[in-house]
C-alpha positions as semicolon CSV with decimal commas, in nm:
position;residue;x (nm);y (nm);z (nm)
1;X;-5,314;-20,360;-12,139
2;X;-5,634;-20,192;-12,215
3;X;-5,947;-20,351;-12,071
4;X;-6,250;-20,363;-12,280
5;X;-6,539;-20,230;-12,089
6;X;-6,892;-20,215;-12,217
7;X;-7,053;-19,893;-12,191
8;X;-7,442;-19,860;-12,147
9;X;-7,487;-19,811;-12,510
10;X;-7,298;-20,111;-12,599
11;X;-7,464;-20,323;-12,355
12;X;-7,824;-20,222;-12,490
13;X;-7,680;-20,276;-12,857
14;X;-7,580;-20,626;-12,752
15;X;-7,917;-20,703;-12,588
16;X;-8,111;-20,570;-12,892
17;X;-7,886;-20,783;-13,125
18;X;-7,949;-21,092;-12,906
19;X;-8,335;-21,030;-12,907
20;X;-8,323;-20,991;-13,285
21;X;-8,150;-21,314;-13,327
22;X;-8,354;-21,496;-13,109
23;X;-8,665;-21,371;-13,291
24;X;-8,515;-21,483;-13,614
25;X;-8,435;-21,831;-13,477
26;X;-8,807;-21,839;-13,383
27;X;-8,932;-21,747;-13,716
28;X;-9,009;-22,076;-13,909
29;X;-9,304;-21,967;-14,125
30;X;-9,576;-22,209;-14,139
31;X;-9,383;-22,448;-13,920
32;X;-9,390;-22,185;-13,639
33;X;-9,369;-22,380;-13,284
34;X;-9,686;-22,205;-13,162
35;X;-9,885;-22,303;-13,467
36;X;-9,776;-22,680;-13,468
37;X;-9,928;-22,691;-13,093
38;X;-10,209;-22,452;-13,155
39;X;-10,368;-22,638;-13,453
40;X;-10,305;-22,979;-13,302
41;X;-10,493;-22,869;-12,994
42;X;-10,756;-22,710;-13,180
43;X;-10,815;-23,001;-13,428
44;X;-10,799;-23,251;-13,143
45;X;-11,043;-23,070;-12,947
46;X;-11,293;-23,066;-13,218
47;X;-11,247;-23,455;-13,282
48;X;-11,235;-23,526;-12,913
49;X;-11,561;-23,336;-12,853
50;X;-11,740;-23,499;-13,138
51;X;-11,633;-23,877;-13,053
52;X;-11,701;-23,826;-12,698
53;X;-12,056;-23,650;-12,765
54;X;-12,182;-23,892;-13,026
55;X;-12,048;-24,221;-12,878
56;X;-12,094;-24,121;-12,500
57;X;-11,778;-24,317;-12,460
58;X;-11,519;-24,080;-12,247
59;X;-11,247;-24,303;-12,348
60;X;-11,233;-24,099;-12,671
61;X;-11,062;-23,842;-12,436
62;X;-10,721;-24,038;-12,478
63;X;-10,692;-23,855;-12,813
64;X;-10,525;-23,591;-12,620
65;X;-10,231;-23,791;-12,579
66;X;-10,170;-23,700;-12,919
67;X;-10,041;-23,357;-12,805
68;X;-9,724;-23,515;-12,771
69;X;-9,685;-23,574;-13,163
70;X;-9,586;-23,211;-13,225
71;X;-9,323;-23,207;-12,966
72;X;-9,167;-23,541;-13,146
73;X;-9,201;-23,354;-13,489
74;X;-9,023;-23,033;-13,366
75;X;-8,735;-23,231;-13,212
76;X;-8,670;-23,414;-13,529
77;X;-8,715;-23,084;-13,711
78;X;-8,488;-22,895;-13,482
79;X;-8,188;-23,156;-13,533
80;X;-8,222;-23,099;-13,927
81;X;-8,238;-22,731;-13,897
82;X;-8,042;-22,578;-13,612
83;X;-7,983;-22,222;-13,590
84;X;-7,638;-22,100;-13,687
85;X;-7,632;-21,864;-13,381
86;X;-7,796;-21,983;-13,038
87;X;-7,827;-21,690;-12,813
88;X;-7,873;-21,700;-12,418
89;X;-8,233;-21,600;-12,496
90;X;-8,267;-21,918;-12,708
91;X;-8,140;-22,139;-12,420
92;X;-8,360;-21,955;-12,189
93;X;-8,664;-22,034;-12,380
94;X;-8,571;-22,388;-12,451
95;X;-8,513;-22,442;-12,085
96;X;-8,836;-22,296;-11,997
97;X;-9,034;-22,524;-12,215
98;X;-8,830;-22,822;-12,093
99;X;-8,961;-22,739;-11,736
100;X;-9,313;-22,711;-11,883
101;X;-9,276;-23,036;-12,069
102;X;-9,137;-23,195;-11,735
103;X;-9,417;-23,086;-11,557
104;X;-9,666;-23,234;-11,804
105;X;-9,481;-23,557;-11,769
106;X;-9,476;-23,564;-11,408
107;X;-9,842;-23,485;-11,373
108;X;-9,931;-23,791;-11,604
109;X;-9,718;-24,005;-11,386
110;X;-9,865;-23,876;-11,062
111;X;-10,224;-23,925;-11,169
112;X;-10,135;-24,299;-11,285
113;X;-9,968;-24,358;-10,946
114;X;-10,251;-24,200;-10,754
115;X;-10,489;-24,395;-10,966
116;X;-10,344;-24,718;-10,861
117;X;-10,367;-24,629;-10,502
118;X;-10,722;-24,485;-10,480
119;X;-10,851;-24,721;-10,753
120;X;-10,981;-24,443;-10,996
121;X;-10,765;-24,319;-11,262
122;X;-10,895;-23,994;-11,413
123;X;-10,721;-23,775;-11,633
124;X;-10,990;-23,507;-11,627
125;X;-10,726;-23,284;-11,433
126;X;-10,500;-23,266;-11,724
127;X;-10,709;-23,030;-11,916
128;X;-10,703;-22,761;-11,675
129;X;-10,340;-22,825;-11,551
130;X;-10,233;-22,828;-11,942
131;X;-10,380;-22,472;-11,991
132;X;-10,198;-22,334;-11,692
133;X;-9,876;-22,485;-11,789
134;X;-9,896;-22,392;-12,149
135;X;-10,015;-22,061;-12,057
136;X;-9,723;-21,992;-11,817
137;X;-9,462;-22,125;-12,083
138;X;-9,619;-21,884;-12,356
139;X;-9,608;-21,591;-12,107
140;X;-9,261;-21,648;-12,030
141;X;-9,149;-21,682;-12,382
142;X;-9,333;-21,343;-12,446
143;X;-9,149;-21,184;-12,160
144;X;-8,807;-21,325;-12,284
145;X;-8,859;-21,209;-12,646
146;X;-9,046;-20,891;-12,560
147;X;-9,356;-20,984;-12,752
148;X;-9,646;-20,848;-12,566
149;X;-9,894;-21,069;-12,798
150;X;-9,757;-21,381;-12,617
151;X;-9,763;-21,220;-12,280
152;X;-10,108;-21,147;-12,266
153;X;-10,294;-21,396;-12,511
154;X;-10,287;-21,668;-12,257
155;X;-10,496;-21,497;-12,005
156;X;-10,801;-21,649;-12,165
157;X;-10,644;-21,989;-12,107
158;X;-10,561;-21,903;-11,755
159;X;-10,920;-21,803;-11,677
160;X;-11,064;-22,123;-11,837
161;X;-10,805;-22,349;-11,672
162;X;-10,910;-22,194;-11,325
163;X;-11,284;-22,227;-11,412
164;X;-11,232;-22,579;-11,475
165;X;-11,040;-22,629;-11,124
166;X;-11,311;-22,454;-10,957
167;X;-11,596;-22,657;-11,122
168;X;-11,387;-22,985;-11,026
169;X;-11,336;-22,886;-10,654
170;X;-11,715;-22,785;-10,623
171;X;-11,897;-23,030;-10,844
172;X;-11,634;-23,290;-10,897
173;X;-11,742;-23,342;-11,271
174;X;-11,651;-23,209;-11,598
175;X;-11,846;-23,162;-11,928
176;X;-11,788;-23,288;-12,284
177;X;-11,784;-22,917;-12,369
178;X;-11,422;-22,887;-12,191
179;X;-11,274;-23,019;-12,496
180;X;-11,413;-22,723;-12,704
181;X;-11,311;-22,486;-12,431
182;X;-10,943;-22,623;-12,457
183;X;-10,939;-22,572;-12,822
184;X;-11,081;-22,228;-12,804
185;X;-10,796;-22,135;-12,550
186;X;-10,529;-22,245;-12,779
187;X;-10,679;-22,058;-13,049
188;X;-10,619;-21,728;-12,853
189;X;-10,311;-21,842;-12,685
190;X;-10,101;-21,991;-12,986
191;X;-10,258;-21,987;-13,310
192;X;-10,358;-21,607;-13,338
193;X;-10,023;-21,520;-13,200
194;X;-9,835;-21,774;-13,416
195;X;-9,987;-21,589;-13,733
196;X;-9,897;-21,250;-13,593
197;X;-9,533;-21,364;-13,538
198;X;-9,520;-21,528;-13,879
199;X;-9,659;-21,178;-14,037
200;X;-9,431;-20,961;-13,868
201;X;-9,144;-21,208;-13,977
202;X;-9,252;-21,137;-14,355
203;X;-9,268;-20,788;-14,305
204;X;-8,929;-20,755;-14,158
205;X;-8,772;-20,949;-14,431
206;X;-8,941;-20,728;-14,698
207;X;-8,793;-20,445;-14,499
208;X;-8,444;-20,600;-14,509
């Protein structure tokens, strides 16, 4: 009985095919997952900033909870349009964002529980932590798919997130402009890369 052993060339070809299939599964045109979250964050940032700025009521910051809507929409969309081939890389990306999503949820629960204990429930910490969580997820996705644009674009989000944390530790206060900083971060971290991915996808389709 002959054993079918993969040569180095065969292994590289298999990895290349998996990478290509994973990229194809990510290519969903204007419904690209990065555009869903990117534009949602950008729009909410402008609306939240305007409402808090003009009404002087910080409760309008609760609009950020609408960021869970894109995830619900994507879940429904994925059930209707599942890719025919699911690769190991697809699963790795899905698991990565499942962990990131769990971190978001656990952070909210922790803030609420600590709020009950201390008597002060402030979600200000969610803005910098969300930038760090999203940046980590985006960078890992870029590493898995070998898309450098996704690896490096979250750097601005990391810097702004760290800046916010430093301000909270030193001054203990935030400003209404943080909403805009958040939106700008998602512009560079998700919106621009999302359009680049879609443009490359269209060019690849024309070549094929």
